[in-house]
Short mmCIF file of C-alpha atoms in Angstrom, two decimals:
data_model
loop_
_atom_site.label_atom_id
_atom_site.label_comp_id
_atom_site.label_asym_id
_atom_site.label_seq_id
_atom_site.Cartn_x
_atom_site.Cartn_y
_atom_site.Cartn_z
CA UNK A 1 0.00 0.00 0.00
CA UNK A 2 1.30 3.45 -0.90
CA UNK A 3 2.23 5.46 2.18
CA UNK A 4 1.81 9.26 2.38
CA UNK A 5 3.24 11.14 5.36
CA UNK A 6 1.93 14.41 6.78
CA UNK A 7 4.80 16.68 7.79
CA UNK A 8 5.07 20.22 9.08
CA UNK A 9 5.74 22.28 12.14
CA UNK A 10 3.64 21.72 15.28
CA UNK A 11 0.10 23.09 15.27
CA UNK A 12 -0.13 23.54 11.48
CA UNK A 13 -3.16 21.25 11.33
CA UNK A 14 -1.61 17.87 10.49
CA UNK A 15 -3.66 15.95 13.04
CA UNK A 16 -6.88 17.61 11.85
CA UNK A 17 -5.94 16.72 8.26
CA UNK A 18 -5.24 13.13 9.38
CA UNK A 19 -8.50 12.82 11.32
CA UNK A 20 -10.51 14.27 8.43
CA UNK A 21 -8.87 11.95 5.89
CA UNK A 22 -9.10 8.77 7.99
CA UNK A 23 -11.92 9.49 10.47
CA UNK A 24 -9.65 7.96 13.09
CA UNK A 25 -9.88 9.05 16.72
CA UNK A 26 -6.79 11.19 17.38
CA UNK A 27 -5.95 14.17 19.55
CA UNK A 28 -6.51 17.55 17.91
CA UNK A 29 -5.45 20.50 20.04
CA UNK A 30 -4.07 24.03 19.81
CA UNK A 31 -0.64 23.41 21.32
CA UNK A 32 2.73 22.20 20.02
CA UNK A 33 3.43 18.46 19.87
CA UNK A 34 -0.18 17.31 20.11
CA UNK A 35 1.12 14.23 18.29
CA UNK A 36 3.92 12.39 20.08
CA UNK A 37 3.69 8.87 18.67
CA UNK A 38 3.03 8.55 14.96
CA UNK A 39 -0.55 7.86 13.90
CA UNK A 40 -1.02 5.37 11.07
CA UNK A 41 -4.35 5.00 9.34
CA UNK A 42 -6.04 4.22 6.06
CA UNK A 43 -7.27 6.96 3.74
CA UNK A 44 -7.98 6.90 0.00
CA UNK A 45 -7.29 8.57 -3.30
CA UNK A 46 -10.21 9.25 -5.60
CA UNK A 47 -10.51 8.41 -9.29
CA UNK A 48 -13.25 7.63 -11.82
CA UNK A 49 -14.39 4.02 -11.53
CA UNK A 50 -14.48 2.01 -14.79
CA UNK A 51 -18.08 1.09 -13.95
CA UNK A 52 -19.04 4.50 -15.35
CA UNK A 53 -18.53 2.92 -18.77
CA UNK A 54 -21.24 0.34 -18.03
CA UNK A 55 -25.00 0.59 -17.62
CA UNK A 56 -24.86 -0.09 -13.86
CA UNK A 57 -22.54 1.06 -11.10
CA UNK A 58 -20.39 -1.69 -9.62
CA UNK A 59 -21.65 -1.55 -6.05
CA UNK A 60 -18.18 -2.04 -4.61
CA UNK A 61 -17.79 -0.69 -1.09
CA UNK A 62 -15.07 1.65 -2.35
CA UNK A 63 -17.22 3.01 -5.19
CA UNK A 64 -19.79 5.72 -4.61
CA UNK A 65 -21.82 6.23 -7.78
CA UNK A 66 -18.71 5.94 -9.92
CA UNK A 67 -16.34 7.74 -7.56
CA UNK A 68 -13.71 5.12 -6.79
CA UNK A 69 -11.73 5.39 -3.56
CA UNK A 70 -8.47 3.42 -3.57
CA UNK A 71 -6.91 2.79 -0.12
CA UNK A 72 -3.56 4.29 0.85
CA UNK A 73 -1.72 4.52 4.16
CA UNK A 74 -1.64 7.93 5.83
CA UNK A 75 0.99 8.73 8.43
CA UNK A 76 0.82 11.65 10.88
CA UNK A 77 4.02 12.22 12.82
CA UNK A 78 5.28 14.64 15.44
CA UNK A 79 5.70 18.27 14.40
CA UNK A 80 9.06 19.45 13.16
CA UNK A 81 10.91 22.46 14.56
CA UNK A 82 14.05 24.20 13.23
CA UNK A 83 17.13 22.09 13.92
CA UNK A 84 15.19 18.80 13.89
CA UNK A 85 17.98 17.08 11.94
CA UNK A 86 20.23 17.87 14.91
CA UNK A 87 17.73 16.30 17.31
CA UNK A 88 15.73 19.38 18.40
CA UNK A 89 12.19 18.76 19.52
CA UNK A 90 11.19 15.28 18.41
CA UNK A 91 13.29 15.67 15.29
CA UNK A 92 15.07 12.33 15.06
CA UNK A 93 11.91 10.41 15.88
CA UNK A 94 9.98 12.47 13.33
CA UNK A 95 12.52 12.00 10.56
CA UNK A 96 12.91 8.28 11.25
CA UNK A 97 9.15 7.87 10.77
CA UNK A 98 9.38 9.40 7.29
CA UNK A 99 11.77 6.79 5.89
CA UNK A 100 8.98 4.44 4.75
CA UNK A 101 6.81 7.15 3.18
CA UNK A 102 6.50 7.29 -0.60
CA UNK A 103 5.62 11.00 -0.66
CA UNK A 104 5.25 13.81 1.85
CA UNK A 105 2.47 16.34 2.32
CA UNK A 106 3.97 19.46 3.93
CA UNK A 107 1.10 21.00 5.91
CA UNK A 108 1.66 24.74 6.27
CA UNK A 109 -0.39 27.13 8.41
CA UNK A 110 -1.30 29.56 5.63
CA UNK A 111 -3.06 31.85 8.10
CA UNK A 112 0.25 32.90 9.67
CA UNK A 113 -1.32 32.18 13.05
CA UNK A 114 1.54 30.09 14.45
CA UNK A 115 5.23 30.91 14.65
CA UNK A 116 8.18 28.76 13.59
CA UNK A 117 7.96 26.74 16.82
CA UNK A 118 4.23 26.09 16.33
CA UNK A 119 3.15 28.48 19.08
CA UNK A 120 -0.09 30.44 18.50
CA UNK A 121 0.34 34.07 17.43
CA UNK A 122 -2.07 36.60 15.95
CA UNK A 123 -3.32 35.53 12.52
CA UNK A 124 -1.27 37.12 9.75
CA UNK A 125 1.75 37.99 11.89
CA UNK A 126 3.94 35.04 10.83
CA UNK A 127 5.06 34.56 7.24
CA UNK A 128 4.02 31.05 6.02
CA UNK A 129 6.47 31.29 3.11
CA UNK A 130 9.17 30.61 5.72
CA UNK A 131 7.80 27.05 5.90
CA UNK A 132 7.94 26.28 2.19
CA UNK A 133 11.49 24.83 2.14
CA UNK A 134 11.51 23.94 5.83
CA UNK A 135 10.70 20.21 5.64
CA UNK A 136 12.81 19.76 2.54
CA UNK A 137 15.86 21.36 4.15
CA UNK A 138 15.55 19.40 7.42
CA UNK A 139 15.21 16.10 5.54
CA UNK A 140 18.12 16.88 3.23
CA UNK A 141 20.40 17.78 6.14
CA UNK A 142 19.30 14.72 8.11
CA UNK A 143 20.05 12.38 5.21
CA UNK A 144 23.35 14.13 4.57
CA UNK A 145 24.25 13.43 8.18
CA UNK A 146 23.44 9.73 7.77
CA UNK A 147 25.60 9.52 4.65
CA UNK A 148 28.45 11.35 6.37
CA UNK A 149 28.35 9.07 9.42
CA UNK A 150 28.50 5.96 7.21
CA UNK A 151 31.06 7.24 4.71
CA UNK A 152 34.01 5.60 6.40
CA UNK A 153 32.44 2.22 5.58
CA UNK A 154 32.16 3.20 1.91
CA UNK A 155 35.81 4.28 1.89
CA UNK A 156 36.87 0.90 3.32
CA UNK A 157 34.78 -0.95 0.73
CA UNK A 158 36.34 1.11 -2.06
CA UNK A 159 39.69 -0.61 -1.45
CA UNK A 160 38.22 -3.88 -2.70
CA UNK A 161 38.95 -4.68 -6.38
CA UNK A 162 35.29 -5.48 -7.08
CA UNK A 163 33.98 -2.27 -5.44
CA UNK A 164 30.93 -0.71 -7.09
CA UNK A 165 29.86 2.72 -5.81
CA UNK A 166 26.24 2.17 -6.91
CA UNK A 167 25.98 -1.02 -4.85
CA UNK A 168 27.70 0.49 -1.81
CA UNK A 169 25.48 3.56 -1.71
CA UNK A 170 22.32 1.57 -2.45
CA UNK A 171 23.11 -0.67 0.52
CA UNK A 172 23.56 2.39 2.73
CA UNK A 173 20.40 4.15 1.55
CA UNK A 174 18.00 1.20 1.42
CA UNK A 175 16.68 2.14 4.86
CA UNK A 176 15.68 5.53 3.52
CA UNK A 177 13.56 3.90 0.83
CA UNK A 178 16.06 4.34 -2.01
CA UNK A 179 16.44 1.56 -4.56
CA UNK A 180 19.50 0.69 -6.62
CA UNK A 181 17.81 2.43 -9.55
CA UNK A 182 17.30 5.60 -7.48
CA UNK A 183 20.95 5.71 -6.45
CA UNK A 184 22.15 5.00 -9.99
CA UNK A 185 19.94 7.80 -11.36
CA UNK A 186 21.26 10.26 -8.79
CA UNK A 187 24.87 9.39 -9.55
CA UNK A 188 24.25 9.88 -13.27
CA UNK A 189 23.10 13.44 -12.56
CA UNK A 190 25.95 14.35 -10.21
CA UNK A 191 29.61 15.20 -10.72
CA UNK A 192 31.77 13.35 -8.20
CA UNK A 193 35.25 11.82 -7.83
CA UNK A 194 35.57 8.12 -8.68
CA UNK A 195 37.44 7.54 -5.43
CA UNK A 196 35.08 7.91 -2.41
CA UNK A 197 38.06 9.05 -0.31
CA UNK A 198 38.12 12.24 -2.40
CA UNK A 199 34.46 13.07 -1.80
CA UNK A 200 33.80 16.28 0.14
CA UNK A 201 30.89 17.34 2.35
CA UNK A 202 29.46 19.15 -0.68
CA UNK A 203 29.46 15.93 -2.73
CA UNK A 204 27.68 14.03 0.05
CA UNK A 205 25.14 16.79 0.57
CA UNK A 206 24.41 16.95 -3.18
CA UNK A 207 23.81 13.19 -3.14
CA UNK A 208 21.49 13.51 -0.15
CA UNK A 209 19.42 16.25 -1.80
CA UNK A 210 19.06 14.35 -5.07
CA UNK A 211 18.15 11.03 -3.43
CA UNK A 212 15.62 12.71 -1.14
CA UNK A 213 13.98 14.49 -4.07
CA UNK A 214 13.68 11.20 -5.98
CA UNK A 215 12.42 9.08 -3.11
CA UNK A 216 10.42 11.56 -0.99
CA UNK A 217 8.71 14.11 -3.28
CA UNK A 218 6.88 16.86 -1.42
CA UNK A 219 3.61 18.70 -2.01
CA UNK A 220 2.63 21.81 -0.06
CA UNK A 221 -0.81 22.11 1.55
CA UNK A 222 -1.75 25.67 2.48
CA UNK A 223 -3.97 24.71 5.42
CA UNK A 224 -6.37 27.08 7.20
CA UNK A 225 -6.97 28.75 3.82
CA UNK A 226 -10.47 29.64 5.04
CA UNK A 227 -9.03 32.11 7.56
CA UNK A 228 -5.76 32.99 5.81
CA UNK A 229 -5.17 36.49 4.43
CA UNK A 230 -5.55 36.19 0.62
CA UNK A 231 -2.07 37.60 0.07
CA UNK A 232 -0.60 34.67 2.00
CA UNK A 233 -2.08 32.17 -0.46
CA UNK A 234 -0.89 34.30 -3.39
CA UNK A 235 2.65 34.45 -2.05
CA UNK A 236 2.72 30.71 -1.42
CA UNK A 237 1.61 30.13 -5.01
CA UNK A 238 4.43 32.39 -6.22
CA UNK A 239 7.08 30.13 -4.68
CA UNK A 240 6.93 27.80 -7.69
CA UNK A 241 6.09 24.79 -5.51
CA UNK A 242 2.91 22.70 -6.03
CA UNK A 243 0.47 24.28 -3.56
CA UNK A 244 -3.02 23.05 -2.60
CA UNK A 245 -5.09 25.52 -0.51
CA UNK A 246 -7.11 23.55 2.05
CA UNK A 247 -9.26 23.64 5.14
CA UNK A 248 -8.76 20.50 7.21
CA UNK A 249 -11.29 21.71 9.77
CA UNK A 250 -13.86 22.21 7.02
CA UNK A 251 -13.28 18.69 5.66
CA UNK A 252 -13.54 17.20 9.15
CA UNK A 253 -16.82 19.02 9.79
CA UNK A 254 -18.25 17.71 6.50
CA UNK A 255 -17.09 14.14 7.15
CA UNK A 256 -18.64 14.19 10.61
CA UNK A 257 -21.86 15.70 9.28
CA UNK A 258 -22.01 13.07 6.54
CA UNK A 259 -21.39 10.33 9.08
CA UNK A 260 -24.26 11.73 11.17
CA UNK A 261 -26.51 11.67 8.11
CA UNK A 262 -27.20 15.41 7.98
CA UNK A 263 -25.31 16.16 4.76
CA UNK A 264 -24.75 14.28 1.52
CA UNK A 265 -21.04 14.61 0.79
CA UNK A 266 -18.30 12.45 -0.69
CA UNK A 267 -14.63 13.33 -0.14
CA UNK A 268 -13.37 15.39 -3.04
CA UNK A 269 -16.78 16.83 -3.98
CA UNK A 270 -16.87 20.57 -4.66
CA UNK A 271 -20.22 20.98 -2.86
CA UNK A 272 -22.60 19.17 -0.51
CA UNK A 273 -26.31 18.89 0.16
CA UNK A 274 -27.96 19.33 3.55
CA UNK A 275 -30.35 16.39 4.08
CA UNK A 276 -30.96 16.50 7.84
CA UNK A 277 -31.96 18.88 10.61
CA UNK A 278 -29.36 21.40 11.74
CA UNK A 279 -29.27 24.21 14.26
CA UNK A 280 -28.89 27.75 12.99
CA UNK A 281 -25.30 27.75 14.21
CA UNK A 282 -24.52 24.49 12.40
CA UNK A 283 -26.13 25.75 9.21
CA UNK A 284 -24.12 28.96 9.35
CA UNK A 285 -20.90 27.00 9.86
CA UNK A 286 -21.59 24.73 6.92
CA UNK A 287 -22.50 27.65 4.68
CA UNK A 288 -19.14 29.22 5.51
CA UNK A 289 -17.46 25.98 4.42
CA UNK A 290 -19.55 25.99 1.24
CA UNK A 291 -18.25 29.46 0.38
CA UNK A 292 -14.66 28.28 0.73
CA UNK A 293 -15.37 25.17 -1.36
CA UNK A 294 -16.94 27.26 -4.12
CA UNK A 295 -13.83 29.43 -4.25
CA UNK A 296 -11.33 26.56 -4.05
CA UNK A 297 -13.20 23.74 -5.81
CA UNK A 298 -13.51 21.74 -2.57
CA UNK A 299 -11.84 21.59 0.83
CA UNK A 300 -8.48 20.65 -0.70
CA UNK A 301 -7.86 17.58 1.47
CA UNK A 302 -8.79 14.96 -1.12
CA UNK A 303 -7.17 17.06 -3.84
CA UNK A 304 -3.86 17.01 -1.94
CA UNK A 305 -3.83 13.23 -1.52
CA UNK A 306 -4.83 12.69 -5.16
CA UNK A 307 -2.07 15.03 -6.34
CA UNK A 308 0.52 13.27 -4.17
CA UNK A 309 -0.29 9.85 -5.62
CA UNK A 310 -1.35 10.51 -9.20
CA UNK A 311 0.95 13.47 -9.95
CA UNK A 312 3.99 13.35 -7.64
CA UNK A 313 4.26 9.55 -7.66
CA UNK A 314 2.80 9.21 -11.17
CA UNK A 315 0.60 6.23 -10.36
CA UNK A 316 -2.24 4.75 -12.40
CA UNK A 317 -5.17 2.60 -11.20
CA UNK A 318 -5.63 -0.89 -12.65
CA UNK A 319 -8.40 -3.37 -11.89
CA UNK A 320 -7.72 -7.14 -12.12
CA UNK A 321 -10.73 -9.40 -12.80
CA UNK A 322 -11.29 -13.08 -13.51
CA UNK A 323 -14.28 -12.69 -15.83
CA UNK A 324 -13.48 -10.25 -18.65
CA UNK A 325 -17.13 -10.02 -19.76
CA UNK A 326 -18.75 -9.28 -16.42
CA UNK A 327 -15.68 -7.67 -14.83
CA UNK A 328 -16.02 -9.90 -11.78
CA UNK A 329 -13.92 -12.09 -9.52
CA UNK A 330 -14.64 -15.79 -8.85
CA UNK A 331 -17.41 -14.85 -6.41
CA UNK A 332 -19.20 -12.56 -8.86
CA UNK A 333 -18.07 -9.29 -7.25
CA UNK A 334 -17.79 -6.52 -9.84
CA UNK A 335 -14.42 -4.71 -9.91
CA UNK A 336 -13.47 -5.93 -6.43
CA UNK A 337 -9.86 -4.76 -6.42
CA UNK A 338 -7.92 -1.69 -7.50
CA UNK A 339 -4.13 -1.41 -7.57
CA UNK A 340 -2.02 1.75 -7.72
CA UNK A 341 0.92 1.00 -10.01
CA UNK A 342 3.76 3.14 -11.40
CA UNK A 343 3.02 4.55 -14.84
CA UNK A 344 4.58 2.27 -17.43
CA UNK A 345 3.60 -0.91 -15.55
CA UNK A 346 2.68 -3.98 -17.58
CA UNK A 347 0.15 -6.82 -17.08
CA UNK A 348 2.98 -8.85 -15.54
CA UNK A 349 3.53 -6.11 -12.95
CA UNK A 350 -0.18 -6.19 -12.13
CA UNK A 351 -0.03 -9.97 -11.81
CA UNK A 352 2.77 -9.70 -9.25
CA UNK A 353 0.87 -6.96 -7.41
CA UNK A 354 -2.06 -9.35 -7.02
CA UNK A 355 0.13 -12.22 -5.78
CA UNK A 356 3.66 -13.44 -6.40
CA UNK A 357 2.34 -16.85 -7.44
CA UNK A 358 0.09 -15.20 -10.05
CA UNK A 359 3.10 -13.34 -11.38
CA UNK A 360 5.32 -16.42 -11.45
CA UNK A 361 2.67 -18.35 -13.38
CA UNK A 362 1.75 -15.51 -15.77
CA UNK A 363 0.63 -16.72 -19.21
CA UNK A 364 -1.17 -13.80 -20.85
CA UNK A 365 -3.67 -11.00 -20.19
CA UNK A 366 -6.89 -9.68 -21.70
CA UNK A 367 -8.03 -6.05 -21.77
CA UNK A 368 -11.62 -6.44 -20.54
CA UNK A 369 -12.70 -3.13 -22.06
CA UNK A 370 -11.75 -4.22 -25.59
CA UNK A 371 -11.98 -7.99 -24.98
CA UNK A 372 -8.62 -8.36 -26.70
CA UNK A 373 -5.46 -10.06 -25.54
CA UNK A 374 -2.65 -7.62 -24.82
CA UNK A 375 1.06 -8.24 -25.02
CA UNK A 376 3.32 -8.74 -22.04
CA UNK A 377 4.91 -5.35 -22.78
CA UNK A 378 1.59 -3.46 -22.96
CA UNK A 379 1.71 -0.35 -20.75
CA UNK A 380 -1.32 -0.18 -18.50
CA UNK A 381 -3.42 2.98 -18.58
CA UNK A 382 -5.52 4.66 -15.89
CA UNK A 383 -8.72 2.68 -15.37
CA UNK A 384 -7.68 -0.45 -17.28
CA UNK A 385 -9.64 -3.60 -16.41
CA UNK A 386 -7.41 -6.62 -16.96
CA UNK A 387 -7.99 -10.37 -16.86
CA UNK A 388 -4.77 -12.17 -15.97
CA UNK A 389 -4.41 -15.77 -17.08
CA UNK A 390 -1.92 -17.64 -14.91
CA UNK A 391 -1.08 -21.22 -14.05
CA UNK A 392 -1.74 -20.19 -10.44
CA UNK A 393 -5.26 -18.88 -11.18
#
């Protein structure tokens, strides 16, 4: 399962984002380090379900009238303060938790209502642009420190006649989530001495920055956009980073209202319908959220997760079935499974994603939409429905 981590300084709204996206019971409070131990939960990304191409919706529990929600892991860790890579605050614990994440959502308090330490200040008095490169810089410096501390081992290995720098660095960086391909790609883009003994701090830091960028891409969420001065959002957009304005509190209110049966709302919708009885105060609060959604095209929470997976990580959704005519599994369930695969994946990759035995016994595949057999090298597209024929089926 793809893992997305929520990062940011304390009190930026990470725990509210997490609670809204998972509906898990976590502490949400207006003080630094509300989160001490990492919260792990299941959220979803949203895409169009292939059942929209048929006369009837599939009825899958993850499909709501053609809106398909594909599960991902969401991780909420302790807030980060300046100097975290040196151990300040809960820095080392925080950064360790990020090693297994595929992408990072940097939650910024766009209202300027908390300072660099996460302490409440008057709205608009702190510049949120200061947070734009904050997570990136702390992670880069932390990884550079890990590389530096382990460099003596690389130097010793380099004395061996069969030494390979790609293999040595891949072994070191595996714990950070880097693959051999990631390390090889970074080294191709960098200028460095062949002899590791001649590497400088600048060489190691350049490697750390490139590997981090490849393995932990970051998207910026301008949280509290509903109360942020408009110029703050404008200035965040001018940084050149991917920025998603959001209101985690608004999303949480809608999710709770939907759960209570008083509004009709699906995550990622740009509007909602009131279907139950509300007090005047509740109605006023929801109408305020509606105004923000009309301006932003939604609350931004689902948009941020979708962007992280489908844009930053460049994933596509593929649906394996056993019956290519009815799009069902062996029990008659329509489109029961959805897999998030890297763009460029083939039917064989999908087979292995389903089960290693299915992959090992792969024979051929059928595109259920066209009812035609596809080659082993066929590149899957978003929304493909594929029947895999395997000796293990």
